[in-house]
Amino acid sequence: MSASVQERHKSVAVDVGGVIVGGGAPIVVQSMTNTDTADVDATVAQVAALARAGSEIVRITVDRDEAAAAVPRIKERLLKQNVTAPLVGDFHYIGHKLLTDHPGCAEALDKYRINPGNVGFKNKRDPQFTQIVEMAIKHNKPVRIGVNWGSLDQELLTKLMDENSASSAPKSAREVTHEAMVQSALLSAERAEEIGLPRNRIILSAKVSAVQDLIAVYMELARRSPYALHLGLTEAGMGSKGIVASSAAMGVLLQQGIGDTIRVSLTPEPNGDRTLEVQVAQELLQTMGLRTFVPLVAACPGCGRTTSTTFQELASDIQSFIRTSMPQWKTRYPGVENLTVAVMGCIVNGPGESKHADIGISLPGTGEQPTAPVFVDGKKVATLRGPNLTSDFKAMVTDYIERRFGQGARAAE
């Protein structure tokens, strides 16, 4: 952990299908499918893709009988592919019925997600909430109590609004809504414990879609809660907006030591790659110094000295090369995720940045000699030029990884 990040919020550790969330364990990356869970083939394919991209927990929608019936088959197919990422069932409105009617689903899932805002209404709320919690106890499963701004318990919110109106020093409606979210999560957790669910099987979340609201709610939730916390900005949006908003909100909270597991909830482009949200979550944690997942590539942003696109193409090629190689590298080269690579575009900062990386290349800028010095562990070891420059540098990166992280290097330690 980076020394500049505050001490982690002291939370109870929760075992989610073998993945530890909270209790000082590394912050866990998770994601969610957008397939119809009743479509076993599509759901298996997407869970596998998310897991292989680095999602350590994957949530799936369980919204009707057909979806619940499919869960055991999905789990079985995934295990045959050696995909072991825990599966979380996302339940709304009828979770109590689905878990009761489909015991195979209740057993196959590794965690249940309950939304206290729609688990039941009026006199049905507590019995239906109790039924889900009792199923979690029966099957020895943890539960995430996930409050959401868009489906907040309206009875609780109305009660707090009425109390606030009668107060001599009323707060803003936004502040009261923050308090309603915190109370909804904490009261539901308290009720789950009363029913018999141990504290070490409870995770809380309180998701909103605005950055400052998320920060305010989680700061208060962490202050008043011993439970493991799941972070996520809900309805973050598409493209750069979703990435920036999620990173801004969660970055502030993570810097304060708040958050035990995260999801970057990106709206994918039409037919877009769902695994992008996993990559963004990993990059957020890695750039903050909280975890390492893949070698970092430092690349020049480009300016008038770098009118050639060679360095851009090489940086993109190297980054893609590293990401596609990581599944194999993880098993062959322990520690390779700590590697740093630099791809720079001109003589101004190129040699210096390249020397700071484990291996770096400084490409020629506009008007410079058409040569590219390569630096390894701070020392110039080669000069590349010509049409094979990209393949030559990739070969040098591969060779460096083998020498530093391969079996020969480990045997010499």
mmCIF file of C-alpha atoms in Angstrom:
data_model
loop_
_atom_site.group_PDB
_atom_site.id
_atom_site.type_symbol
_atom_site.label_atom_id
_atom_site.label_comp_id
_atom_site.label_asym_id
_atom_site.label_seq_id
_atom_site.Cartn_x
_atom_site.Cartn_y
_atom_site.Cartn_z
ATOM 1 C CA MET A 1 0.000 0.000 0.000
ATOM 2 C CA SER A 2 1.201 3.510 -0.756
ATOM 3 C CA ALA A 3 2.431 5.348 2.322
ATOM 4 C CA SER A 4 0.286 8.341 1.345
ATOM 5 C CA VAL A 5 -2.964 6.360 1.549
ATOM 6 C CA GLN A 6 -4.615 6.544 4.944
ATOM 7 C CA GLU A 7 -4.976 3.460 7.090
ATOM 8 C CA ARG A 8 -7.772 1.216 5.842
ATOM 9 C CA HIS A 9 -11.200 1.405 7.442
ATOM 10 C CA LYS A 10 -11.236 -1.409 10.006
ATOM 11 C CA SER A 11 -13.774 -3.873 8.664
ATOM 12 C CA VAL A 12 -14.706 -7.468 9.383
ATOM 13 C CA ALA A 13 -13.306 -9.979 6.879
ATOM 14 C CA VAL A 14 -15.864 -11.841 4.749
ATOM 15 C CA ASP A 15 -15.137 -15.042 2.828
ATOM 16 C CA VAL A 16 -16.885 -14.900 -0.549
ATOM 17 C CA GLY A 17 -16.331 -18.270 -2.197
ATOM 18 C CA GLY A 18 -12.677 -18.316 -1.150
ATOM 19 C CA VAL A 19 -12.028 -14.630 -1.897
ATOM 20 C CA ILE A 20 -11.529 -12.568 1.258
ATOM 21 C CA VAL A 21 -13.206 -9.160 1.304
ATOM 22 C CA GLY A 22 -12.302 -6.746 4.088
ATOM 23 C CA GLY A 23 -10.304 -7.313 7.237
ATOM 24 C CA GLY A 24 -7.237 -5.731 5.659
ATOM 25 C CA ALA A 25 -7.189 -8.097 2.664
ATOM 26 C CA PRO A 26 -6.239 -6.631 -0.736
ATOM 27 C CA ILE A 27 -9.053 -4.623 -2.311
ATOM 28 C CA VAL A 28 -11.060 -6.955 -4.556
ATOM 29 C CA VAL A 29 -12.109 -6.149 -8.123
ATOM 30 C CA GLN A 30 -15.544 -7.282 -9.197
ATOM 31 C CA SER A 31 -17.883 -6.845 -12.142
ATOM 32 C CA MET A 32 -21.332 -7.857 -13.370
ATOM 33 C CA THR A 33 -22.657 -9.591 -16.458
ATOM 34 C CA ASN A 34 -25.243 -8.003 -18.743
ATOM 35 C CA THR A 35 -26.407 -11.252 -20.325
ATOM 36 C CA ASP A 36 -29.753 -12.892 -19.724
ATOM 37 C CA THR A 37 -28.808 -15.387 -17.025
ATOM 38 C CA ALA A 38 -31.304 -17.863 -18.439
ATOM 39 C CA ASP A 39 -29.045 -17.972 -21.511
ATOM 40 C CA VAL A 40 -26.468 -20.362 -20.102
ATOM 41 C CA ASP A 41 -24.049 -20.214 -23.043
ATOM 42 C CA ALA A 42 -23.907 -16.413 -23.150
ATOM 43 C CA THR A 43 -23.612 -16.057 -19.390
ATOM 44 C CA VAL A 44 -20.876 -18.659 -19.077
ATOM 45 C CA ALA A 45 -18.926 -16.971 -21.872
ATOM 46 C CA GLN A 46 -19.194 -13.530 -20.290
ATOM 47 C CA VAL A 47 -18.390 -14.666 -16.751
ATOM 48 C CA ALA A 48 -15.335 -16.484 -18.097
ATOM 49 C CA ALA A 49 -14.234 -13.396 -20.051
ATOM 50 C CA LEU A 50 -14.647 -11.145 -17.020
ATOM 51 C CA ALA A 51 -12.797 -13.570 -14.763
ATOM 52 C CA ARG A 52 -9.941 -13.977 -17.218
ATOM 53 C CA ALA A 53 -9.718 -10.186 -17.517
ATOM 54 C CA GLY A 54 -9.170 -10.074 -13.761
ATOM 55 C CA SER A 55 -12.600 -9.829 -12.144
ATOM 56 C CA GLU A 56 -12.193 -11.640 -8.830
ATOM 57 C CA ILE A 57 -15.948 -11.770 -8.137
ATOM 58 C CA VAL A 58 -18.704 -11.726 -10.777
ATOM 59 C CA ARG A 59 -22.331 -10.809 -10.152
ATOM 60 C CA ILE A 60 -25.185 -12.180 -12.260
ATOM 61 C CA THR A 61 -28.845 -11.192 -12.417
ATOM 62 C CA VAL A 62 -31.316 -13.660 -10.920
ATOM 63 C CA ASP A 63 -34.685 -12.153 -11.773
ATOM 64 C CA ARG A 64 -37.023 -15.037 -12.567
ATOM 65 C CA ASP A 65 -37.434 -18.809 -12.367
ATOM 66 C CA GLU A 66 -35.621 -19.495 -15.642
ATOM 67 C CA ALA A 67 -32.590 -17.524 -14.477
ATOM 68 C CA ALA A 68 -32.524 -19.211 -11.073
ATOM 69 C CA ALA A 69 -32.796 -22.642 -12.682
ATOM 70 C CA ALA A 70 -29.834 -21.842 -14.935
ATOM 71 C CA VAL A 71 -27.438 -20.903 -12.129
ATOM 72 C CA PRO A 72 -26.320 -24.445 -11.169
ATOM 73 C CA ARG A 73 -25.610 -25.243 -14.826
ATOM 74 C CA ILE A 74 -23.661 -22.017 -15.233
ATOM 75 C CA LYS A 75 -21.572 -22.838 -12.171
ATOM 76 C CA GLU A 76 -20.918 -26.386 -13.374
ATOM 77 C CA ARG A 77 -19.849 -25.228 -16.842
ATOM 78 C CA LEU A 78 -17.536 -22.589 -15.394
ATOM 79 C CA LEU A 79 -15.817 -25.052 -13.088
ATOM 80 C CA LYS A 80 -15.203 -27.376 -16.041
ATOM 81 C CA GLN A 81 -13.370 -24.449 -17.672
ATOM 82 C CA ASN A 82 -11.382 -23.861 -14.467
ATOM 83 C CA VAL A 83 -13.141 -20.528 -13.933
ATOM 84 C CA THR A 84 -13.459 -20.277 -10.174
ATOM 85 C CA ALA A 85 -14.428 -16.619 -9.654
ATOM 86 C CA PRO A 86 -17.220 -16.534 -7.036
ATOM 87 C CA LEU A 87 -20.708 -15.913 -8.396
ATOM 88 C CA VAL A 88 -23.029 -13.414 -6.718
ATOM 89 C CA GLY A 89 -26.773 -13.530 -7.303
ATOM 90 C CA ASP A 90 -28.391 -10.108 -7.738
ATOM 91 C CA PHE A 91 -31.924 -10.286 -6.303
ATOM 92 C CA HIS A 92 -34.718 -7.731 -6.460
ATOM 93 C CA TYR A 93 -38.400 -8.005 -5.506
ATOM 94 C CA ILE A 94 -38.728 -11.824 -5.505
ATOM 95 C CA GLY A 95 -35.363 -13.056 -4.241
ATOM 96 C CA HIS A 96 -37.008 -14.753 -1.273
ATOM 97 C CA LYS A 97 -39.170 -16.843 -3.591
ATOM 98 C CA LEU A 98 -36.425 -17.700 -6.090
ATOM 99 C CA LEU A 99 -33.982 -18.867 -3.418
ATOM 100 C CA THR A 100 -36.659 -20.978 -1.749
ATOM 101 C CA ASP A 101 -38.031 -22.500 -4.941
ATOM 102 C CA HIS A 102 -34.577 -23.178 -6.432
ATOM 103 C CA PRO A 103 -32.314 -24.671 -3.748
ATOM 104 C CA GLY A 104 -29.751 -25.573 -6.414
ATOM 105 C CA CYS A 105 -29.391 -21.876 -7.192
ATOM 106 C CA ALA A 106 -29.130 -20.999 -3.501
ATOM 107 C CA GLU A 107 -26.306 -23.514 -3.104
ATOM 108 C CA ALA A 108 -24.437 -22.725 -6.328
ATOM 109 C CA LEU A 109 -24.157 -18.992 -5.651
ATOM 110 C CA ASP A 110 -21.312 -17.755 -3.474
ATOM 111 C CA LYS A 111 -23.100 -14.651 -2.205
ATOM 112 C CA TYR A 112 -26.545 -13.065 -2.343
ATOM 113 C CA ARG A 113 -27.138 -9.369 -3.021
ATOM 114 C CA ILE A 114 -30.234 -7.881 -1.337
ATOM 115 C CA ASN A 115 -31.617 -4.402 -2.025
ATOM 116 C CA PRO A 116 -33.463 -3.274 1.128
ATOM 117 C CA GLY A 117 -35.372 -0.737 -0.977
ATOM 118 C CA ASN A 118 -37.260 -3.408 -2.920
ATOM 119 C CA VAL A 119 -36.899 -6.638 -0.950
ATOM 120 C CA GLY A 120 -40.537 -6.190 0.032
ATOM 121 C CA PHE A 121 -43.023 -3.431 0.745
ATOM 122 C CA LYS A 122 -44.983 -2.487 3.868
ATOM 123 C CA ASN A 123 -45.841 -5.556 5.954
ATOM 124 C CA LYS A 124 -44.090 -7.905 3.493
ATOM 125 C CA ARG A 125 -40.657 -6.259 3.853
ATOM 126 C CA ASP A 126 -39.455 -7.929 7.040
ATOM 127 C CA PRO A 127 -40.796 -11.456 6.301
ATOM 128 C CA GLN A 128 -39.246 -11.459 2.810
ATOM 129 C CA PHE A 129 -35.959 -9.994 4.031
ATOM 130 C CA THR A 130 -35.930 -12.594 6.802
ATOM 131 C CA GLN A 131 -36.569 -15.395 4.310
ATOM 132 C CA ILE A 132 -33.514 -14.424 2.214
ATOM 133 C CA VAL A 133 -31.294 -14.087 5.270
ATOM 134 C CA GLU A 134 -32.441 -17.465 6.558
ATOM 135 C CA MET A 135 -31.549 -19.013 3.205
ATOM 136 C CA ALA A 136 -28.095 -17.440 3.465
ATOM 137 C CA ILE A 137 -27.699 -18.925 6.947
ATOM 138 C CA LYS A 138 -28.922 -22.331 5.776
ATOM 139 C CA HIS A 139 -26.479 -22.434 2.850
ATOM 140 C CA ASN A 140 -23.633 -20.705 4.722
ATOM 141 C CA LYS A 141 -23.494 -17.788 2.263
ATOM 142 C CA PRO A 142 -22.533 -14.146 2.801
ATOM 143 C CA VAL A 143 -24.900 -11.349 1.844
ATOM 144 C CA ARG A 144 -24.334 -7.901 0.391
ATOM 145 C CA ILE A 145 -26.923 -5.434 1.564
ATOM 146 C CA GLY A 146 -26.859 -2.994 -1.314
ATOM 147 C CA VAL A 147 -28.704 0.287 -0.892
ATOM 148 C CA ASN A 148 -29.227 2.266 -4.095
ATOM 149 C CA TRP A 149 -30.144 5.914 -4.572
ATOM 150 C CA GLY A 150 -32.667 4.998 -7.269
ATOM 151 C CA SER A 151 -34.553 2.438 -5.183
ATOM 152 C CA LEU A 152 -34.231 3.812 -1.666
ATOM 153 C CA ASP A 153 -36.668 2.698 1.036
ATOM 154 C CA GLN A 154 -39.334 5.379 0.621
ATOM 155 C CA GLU A 155 -40.940 4.785 4.007
ATOM 156 C CA LEU A 156 -37.635 5.411 5.772
ATOM 157 C CA LEU A 157 -36.902 8.441 3.603
ATOM 158 C CA THR A 158 -40.357 9.922 4.270
ATOM 159 C CA LYS A 159 -39.955 9.369 8.022
ATOM 160 C CA LEU A 160 -36.590 11.141 8.076
ATOM 161 C CA MET A 161 -37.896 13.978 5.892
ATOM 162 C CA ASP A 162 -40.831 14.512 8.263
ATOM 163 C CA GLU A 163 -38.515 14.523 11.288
ATOM 164 C CA ASN A 164 -36.225 16.963 9.531
ATOM 165 C CA SER A 165 -39.113 19.325 8.730
ATOM 166 C CA ALA A 166 -40.038 19.433 12.414
ATOM 167 C CA SER A 167 -36.445 20.089 13.471
ATOM 168 C CA SER A 168 -35.363 23.495 14.748
ATOM 169 C CA ALA A 169 -32.318 23.272 12.474
ATOM 170 C CA PRO A 170 -33.446 21.390 9.368
ATOM 171 C CA LYS A 171 -30.889 19.954 6.967
ATOM 172 C CA SER A 172 -31.100 20.001 3.184
ATOM 173 C CA ALA A 173 -33.104 17.323 1.394
ATOM 174 C CA ARG A 174 -29.841 15.983 -0.023
ATOM 175 C CA GLU A 175 -28.333 15.581 3.458
ATOM 176 C CA VAL A 176 -31.450 13.794 4.676
ATOM 177 C CA THR A 177 -31.277 11.439 1.695
ATOM 178 C CA HIS A 178 -27.641 10.677 2.557
ATOM 179 C CA GLU A 179 -28.714 9.802 6.099
ATOM 180 C CA ALA A 180 -31.555 7.630 4.779
ATOM 181 C CA MET A 181 -29.090 5.634 2.714
ATOM 182 C CA VAL A 182 -26.743 5.107 5.636
ATOM 183 C CA GLN A 183 -29.574 4.153 7.967
ATOM 184 C CA SER A 184 -31.112 1.781 5.424
ATOM 185 C CA ALA A 185 -27.830 -0.125 5.164
ATOM 186 C CA LEU A 186 -27.097 -0.173 8.898
ATOM 187 C CA LEU A 187 -30.625 -1.026 10.033
ATOM 188 C CA SER A 188 -30.795 -3.862 7.502
ATOM 189 C CA ALA A 189 -27.433 -5.217 8.674
ATOM 190 C CA GLU A 190 -28.570 -5.020 12.280
ATOM 191 C CA ARG A 191 -31.738 -6.912 11.408
ATOM 192 C CA ALA A 192 -29.745 -9.579 9.539
ATOM 193 C CA GLU A 193 -27.612 -10.122 12.637
ATOM 194 C CA GLU A 194 -30.745 -10.386 14.800
ATOM 195 C CA ILE A 195 -32.014 -13.127 12.496
ATOM 196 C CA GLY A 196 -28.731 -14.982 12.963
ATOM 197 C CA LEU A 197 -26.424 -13.999 10.082
ATOM 198 C CA PRO A 198 -22.921 -13.482 11.501
ATOM 199 C CA ARG A 199 -21.216 -10.129 11.014
ATOM 200 C CA ASN A 200 -18.478 -11.847 9.028
ATOM 201 C CA ARG A 201 -21.014 -12.692 6.324
ATOM 202 C CA ILE A 202 -22.282 -9.172 5.743
ATOM 203 C CA ILE A 203 -21.022 -6.624 3.201
ATOM 204 C CA LEU A 204 -22.602 -3.199 2.766
ATOM 205 C CA SER A 205 -22.868 -0.835 -0.181
ATOM 206 C CA ALA A 206 -24.665 2.474 -0.693
ATOM 207 C CA LYS A 207 -24.489 3.464 -4.337
ATOM 208 C CA VAL A 208 -25.396 6.812 -5.880
ATOM 209 C CA SER A 209 -24.702 8.336 -9.297
ATOM 210 C CA ALA A 210 -23.113 11.655 -8.269
ATOM 211 C CA VAL A 211 -19.491 11.876 -7.160
ATOM 212 C CA GLN A 212 -19.872 14.181 -4.154
ATOM 213 C CA ASP A 213 -22.919 12.260 -2.896
ATOM 214 C CA LEU A 214 -21.034 8.971 -3.041
ATOM 215 C CA ILE A 215 -18.108 10.410 -1.101
ATOM 216 C CA ALA A 216 -20.395 11.883 1.576
ATOM 217 C CA VAL A 217 -22.432 8.697 2.034
ATOM 218 C CA TYR A 218 -19.450 6.345 2.256
ATOM 219 C CA MET A 219 -17.493 8.622 4.598
ATOM 220 C CA GLU A 220 -20.417 8.459 7.021
ATOM 221 C CA LEU A 221 -21.053 4.757 6.465
ATOM 222 C CA ALA A 222 -17.413 3.943 7.202
ATOM 223 C CA ARG A 223 -17.460 6.104 10.310
ATOM 224 C CA ARG A 224 -20.469 4.263 11.733
ATOM 225 C CA SER A 225 -19.932 0.740 10.395
ATOM 226 C CA PRO A 226 -17.654 -2.230 11.129
ATOM 227 C CA TYR A 227 -18.807 -4.046 7.994
ATOM 228 C CA ALA A 228 -16.815 -4.673 4.834
ATOM 229 C CA LEU A 229 -17.726 -2.071 2.205
ATOM 230 C CA HIS A 230 -18.295 -2.468 -1.524
ATOM 231 C CA LEU A 231 -17.629 0.716 -3.527
ATOM 232 C CA GLY A 232 -19.201 1.705 -6.793
ATOM 233 C CA LEU A 233 -20.677 4.732 -8.504
ATOM 234 C CA THR A 234 -23.956 3.500 -9.922
ATOM 235 C CA GLU A 235 -25.098 4.641 -13.371
ATOM 236 C CA ALA A 236 -21.630 6.122 -13.906
ATOM 237 C CA GLY A 237 -22.227 6.465 -17.650
ATOM 238 C CA MET A 238 -20.454 5.671 -20.903
ATOM 239 C CA GLY A 239 -16.917 6.100 -22.108
ATOM 240 C CA SER A 240 -14.646 8.707 -20.591
ATOM 241 C CA LYS A 241 -17.438 10.211 -18.466
ATOM 242 C CA GLY A 242 -18.054 6.945 -16.648
ATOM 243 C CA ILE A 243 -14.340 6.290 -16.199
ATOM 244 C CA VAL A 244 -13.612 9.785 -14.891
ATOM 245 C CA ALA A 245 -16.612 9.900 -12.553
ATOM 246 C CA SER A 246 -15.930 6.458 -11.065
ATOM 247 C CA SER A 247 -12.223 7.156 -10.666
ATOM 248 C CA ALA A 248 -12.820 10.550 -9.076
ATOM 249 C CA ALA A 249 -15.344 9.256 -6.541
ATOM 250 C CA MET A 250 -13.638 6.018 -5.618
ATOM 251 C CA GLY A 251 -10.172 7.555 -5.753
ATOM 252 C CA VAL A 252 -11.078 9.984 -2.971
ATOM 253 C CA LEU A 253 -12.590 7.219 -0.827
ATOM 254 C CA LEU A 254 -9.746 4.769 -1.423
ATOM 255 C CA GLN A 255 -7.278 7.505 -0.490
ATOM 256 C CA GLN A 256 -9.128 7.789 2.834
ATOM 257 C CA GLY A 257 -8.763 4.043 3.375
ATOM 258 C CA ILE A 258 -12.444 3.351 2.618
ATOM 259 C CA GLY A 259 -13.445 0.390 0.450
ATOM 260 C CA ASP A 260 -12.795 -3.343 0.502
ATOM 261 C CA THR A 261 -14.083 -4.287 -2.948
ATOM 262 C CA ILE A 262 -14.879 -2.129 -5.980
ATOM 263 C CA ARG A 263 -16.765 -2.187 -9.236
ATOM 264 C CA VAL A 264 -16.504 0.375 -12.027
ATOM 265 C CA SER A 265 -20.047 0.375 -13.450
ATOM 266 C CA LEU A 266 -19.534 1.441 -17.051
ATOM 267 C CA THR A 267 -22.296 1.542 -19.643
ATOM 268 C CA PRO A 268 -20.744 -0.365 -22.546
ATOM 269 C CA GLU A 269 -20.817 0.913 -26.091
ATOM 270 C CA PRO A 270 -23.193 -1.054 -28.353
ATOM 271 C CA ASN A 271 -21.594 -4.497 -28.707
ATOM 272 C CA GLY A 272 -18.723 -3.151 -26.594
ATOM 273 C CA ASP A 273 -16.320 -5.155 -24.483
ATOM 274 C CA ARG A 274 -17.688 -5.700 -20.970
ATOM 275 C CA THR A 275 -14.214 -6.377 -19.627
ATOM 276 C CA LEU A 276 -13.284 -2.695 -19.927
ATOM 277 C CA GLU A 277 -14.772 -2.065 -16.492
ATOM 278 C CA VAL A 278 -12.418 -4.666 -15.020
ATOM 279 C CA GLN A 279 -9.416 -3.064 -16.677
ATOM 280 C CA VAL A 280 -10.394 0.388 -15.374
ATOM 281 C CA ALA A 281 -10.847 -0.923 -11.823
ATOM 282 C CA GLN A 282 -7.445 -2.596 -11.932
ATOM 283 C CA GLU A 283 -5.780 0.512 -13.323
ATOM 284 C CA LEU A 284 -7.400 2.675 -10.638
ATOM 285 C CA LEU A 285 -6.045 0.474 -7.847
ATOM 286 C CA GLN A 286 -2.648 0.101 -9.482
ATOM 287 C CA THR A 287 -2.090 3.774 -10.243
ATOM 288 C CA MET A 288 -2.950 4.551 -6.619
ATOM 289 C CA GLY A 289 -0.364 2.064 -5.432
ATOM 290 C CA LEU A 290 -2.941 -0.178 -3.747
ATOM 291 C CA ARG A 291 -2.418 -3.305 -5.878
ATOM 292 C CA THR A 292 -0.449 -4.497 -8.881
ATOM 293 C CA PHE A 293 -2.048 -6.408 -11.746
ATOM 294 C CA VAL A 294 -0.081 -5.839 -14.948
ATOM 295 C CA PRO A 295 3.213 -4.180 -15.856
ATOM 296 C CA LEU A 296 2.832 -0.423 -16.146
ATOM 297 C CA VAL A 297 3.659 1.273 -19.433
ATOM 298 C CA ALA A 298 4.693 4.918 -19.150
ATOM 299 C CA ALA A 299 4.170 6.644 -22.492
ATOM 300 C CA CYS A 300 4.857 10.118 -23.818
ATOM 301 C CA PRO A 301 1.650 12.166 -24.463
ATOM 302 C CA GLY A 302 3.116 13.651 -27.633
ATOM 303 C CA CYS A 303 3.741 17.262 -28.670
ATOM 304 C CA GLY A 304 5.075 19.244 -31.632
ATOM 305 C CA ARG A 305 8.390 17.418 -31.286
ATOM 306 C CA THR A 306 6.697 14.064 -31.920
ATOM 307 C CA THR A 307 4.793 14.480 -35.165
ATOM 308 C CA SER A 308 5.484 10.838 -36.021
ATOM 309 C CA THR A 309 2.896 8.344 -34.760
ATOM 310 C CA THR A 310 5.567 5.649 -34.278
ATOM 311 C CA PHE A 311 5.768 6.049 -30.491
ATOM 312 C CA GLN A 312 1.974 6.051 -30.166
ATOM 313 C CA GLU A 313 1.673 2.873 -32.186
ATOM 314 C CA LEU A 314 4.504 1.232 -30.260
ATOM 315 C CA ALA A 315 3.059 2.216 -26.858
ATOM 316 C CA SER A 316 -0.354 0.837 -27.852
ATOM 317 C CA ASP A 317 1.217 -2.327 -29.256
ATOM 318 C CA ILE A 318 3.284 -2.928 -26.119
ATOM 319 C CA GLN A 319 0.316 -2.305 -23.806
ATOM 320 C CA SER A 320 -1.861 -4.750 -25.779
ATOM 321 C CA PHE A 321 0.999 -7.258 -25.934
ATOM 322 C CA ILE A 322 1.379 -7.137 -22.149
ATOM 323 C CA ARG A 323 -2.340 -7.491 -21.415
ATOM 324 C CA THR A 324 -2.861 -10.411 -23.779
ATOM 325 C CA SER A 325 0.276 -12.128 -22.447
ATOM 326 C CA MET A 326 -0.522 -11.691 -18.745
ATOM 327 C CA PRO A 327 -2.673 -14.826 -18.265
ATOM 328 C CA GLN A 328 0.301 -16.954 -19.361
ATOM 329 C CA TRP A 329 2.940 -14.759 -17.729
ATOM 330 C CA LYS A 330 1.234 -14.919 -14.327
ATOM 331 C CA THR A 331 1.908 -18.627 -14.068
ATOM 332 C CA ARG A 332 5.356 -18.614 -15.704
ATOM 333 C CA TYR A 333 6.792 -15.408 -14.253
ATOM 334 C CA PRO A 334 5.752 -14.685 -10.648
ATOM 335 C CA GLY A 335 6.164 -10.993 -9.894
ATOM 336 C CA VAL A 336 5.994 -9.871 -13.531
ATOM 337 C CA GLU A 337 3.105 -7.537 -12.677
ATOM 338 C CA ASN A 338 5.661 -5.255 -10.993
ATOM 339 C CA LEU A 339 7.513 -4.640 -14.269
ATOM 340 C CA THR A 340 7.667 -1.047 -15.557
ATOM 341 C CA VAL A 341 8.094 -0.186 -19.242
ATOM 342 C CA ALA A 342 8.614 3.235 -20.855
ATOM 343 C CA VAL A 343 7.870 4.195 -24.457
ATOM 344 C CA MET A 344 8.947 7.797 -25.026
ATOM 345 C CA GLY A 345 8.751 10.065 -28.053
ATOM 346 C CA CYS A 346 11.753 12.404 -28.126
ATOM 347 C CA ILE A 347 15.074 13.354 -26.582
ATOM 348 C CA VAL A 348 13.681 15.847 -24.030
ATOM 349 C CA ASN A 349 12.359 13.375 -21.447
ATOM 350 C CA GLY A 350 12.813 10.130 -23.342
ATOM 351 C CA PRO A 351 16.196 8.938 -22.074
ATOM 352 C CA GLY A 352 15.496 10.042 -18.503
ATOM 353 C CA GLU A 353 12.085 8.359 -18.283
ATOM 354 C CA SER A 354 13.466 5.243 -19.968
ATOM 355 C CA LYS A 355 16.216 5.018 -17.360
ATOM 356 C CA HIS A 356 13.645 5.166 -14.544
ATOM 357 C CA ALA A 357 11.749 2.178 -15.988
ATOM 358 C CA ASP A 358 12.928 -1.433 -15.838
ATOM 359 C CA ILE A 359 13.107 -1.376 -19.611
ATOM 360 C CA GLY A 360 12.453 1.633 -21.805
ATOM 361 C CA ILE A 361 12.888 2.956 -25.295
ATOM 362 C CA SER A 362 13.348 6.561 -26.399
ATOM 363 C CA LEU A 363 12.115 7.045 -29.938
ATOM 364 C CA PRO A 364 13.377 9.866 -32.149
ATOM 365 C CA GLY A 365 11.371 13.066 -32.287
ATOM 366 C CA THR A 366 10.896 15.294 -35.314
ATOM 367 C CA GLY A 367 14.254 16.216 -36.811
ATOM 368 C CA GLU A 368 16.221 13.866 -34.541
ATOM 369 C CA GLN A 369 18.490 11.056 -35.693
ATOM 370 C CA PRO A 370 16.338 8.004 -36.635
ATOM 371 C CA THR A 371 17.662 5.867 -33.804
ATOM 372 C CA ALA A 372 16.032 4.607 -30.597
ATOM 373 C CA PRO A 373 18.214 3.867 -27.567
ATOM 374 C CA VAL A 374 16.957 1.119 -25.244
ATOM 375 C CA PHE A 375 17.657 1.243 -21.523
ATOM 376 C CA VAL A 376 17.559 -1.752 -19.180
ATOM 377 C CA ASP A 377 17.769 -1.219 -15.415
ATOM 378 C CA GLY A 378 18.928 2.344 -16.021
ATOM 379 C CA LYS A 379 21.695 1.543 -18.490
ATOM 380 C CA LYS A 380 21.761 1.899 -22.267
ATOM 381 C CA VAL A 381 22.065 -1.588 -23.753
ATOM 382 C CA ALA A 382 21.116 -1.198 -27.425
ATOM 383 C CA THR A 383 20.112 1.170 -30.181
ATOM 384 C CA LEU A 384 17.234 0.137 -32.442
ATOM 385 C CA ARG A 385 16.367 1.491 -35.882
ATOM 386 C CA GLY A 386 14.574 0.499 -39.061
ATOM 387 C CA PRO A 387 11.276 -1.225 -39.897
ATOM 388 C CA ASN A 388 11.716 -4.013 -37.337
ATOM 389 C CA LEU A 389 12.038 -1.635 -34.375
ATOM 390 C CA THR A 390 8.695 -2.653 -32.815
ATOM 391 C CA SER A 391 9.260 -6.401 -33.041
ATOM 392 C CA ASP A 392 12.859 -5.977 -31.849
ATOM 393 C CA PHE A 393 11.759 -4.051 -28.753
ATOM 394 C CA LYS A 394 8.998 -6.568 -27.956
ATOM 395 C CA ALA A 395 11.604 -9.324 -28.176
ATOM 396 C CA MET A 396 13.800 -7.401 -25.748
ATOM 397 C CA VAL A 397 10.886 -7.009 -23.311
ATOM 398 C CA THR A 398 10.182 -10.745 -23.492
ATOM 399 C CA ASP A 399 13.855 -11.555 -22.983
ATOM 400 C CA TYR A 400 14.060 -9.195 -19.995
ATOM 401 C CA ILE A 401 11.013 -10.827 -18.388
ATOM 402 C CA GLU A 402 12.500 -14.289 -18.852
ATOM 403 C CA ARG A 403 15.831 -13.250 -17.341
ATOM 404 C CA ARG A 404 14.339 -11.375 -14.399
ATOM 405 C CA PHE A 405 11.241 -13.406 -13.551
ATOM 406 C CA GLY A 406 11.868 -16.797 -15.165
ATOM 407 C CA GLN A 407 12.913 -20.040 -13.499
ATOM 408 C CA GLY A 408 16.593 -19.337 -13.977
ATOM 409 C CA ALA A 409 16.318 -16.023 -12.139
ATOM 410 C CA ARG A 410 14.353 -17.628 -9.287
ATOM 411 C CA ALA A 411 16.823 -20.493 -8.965
ATOM 412 C CA ALA A 412 19.678 -18.007 -8.601
ATOM 413 C CA GLU A 413 18.010 -16.202 -5.685
#
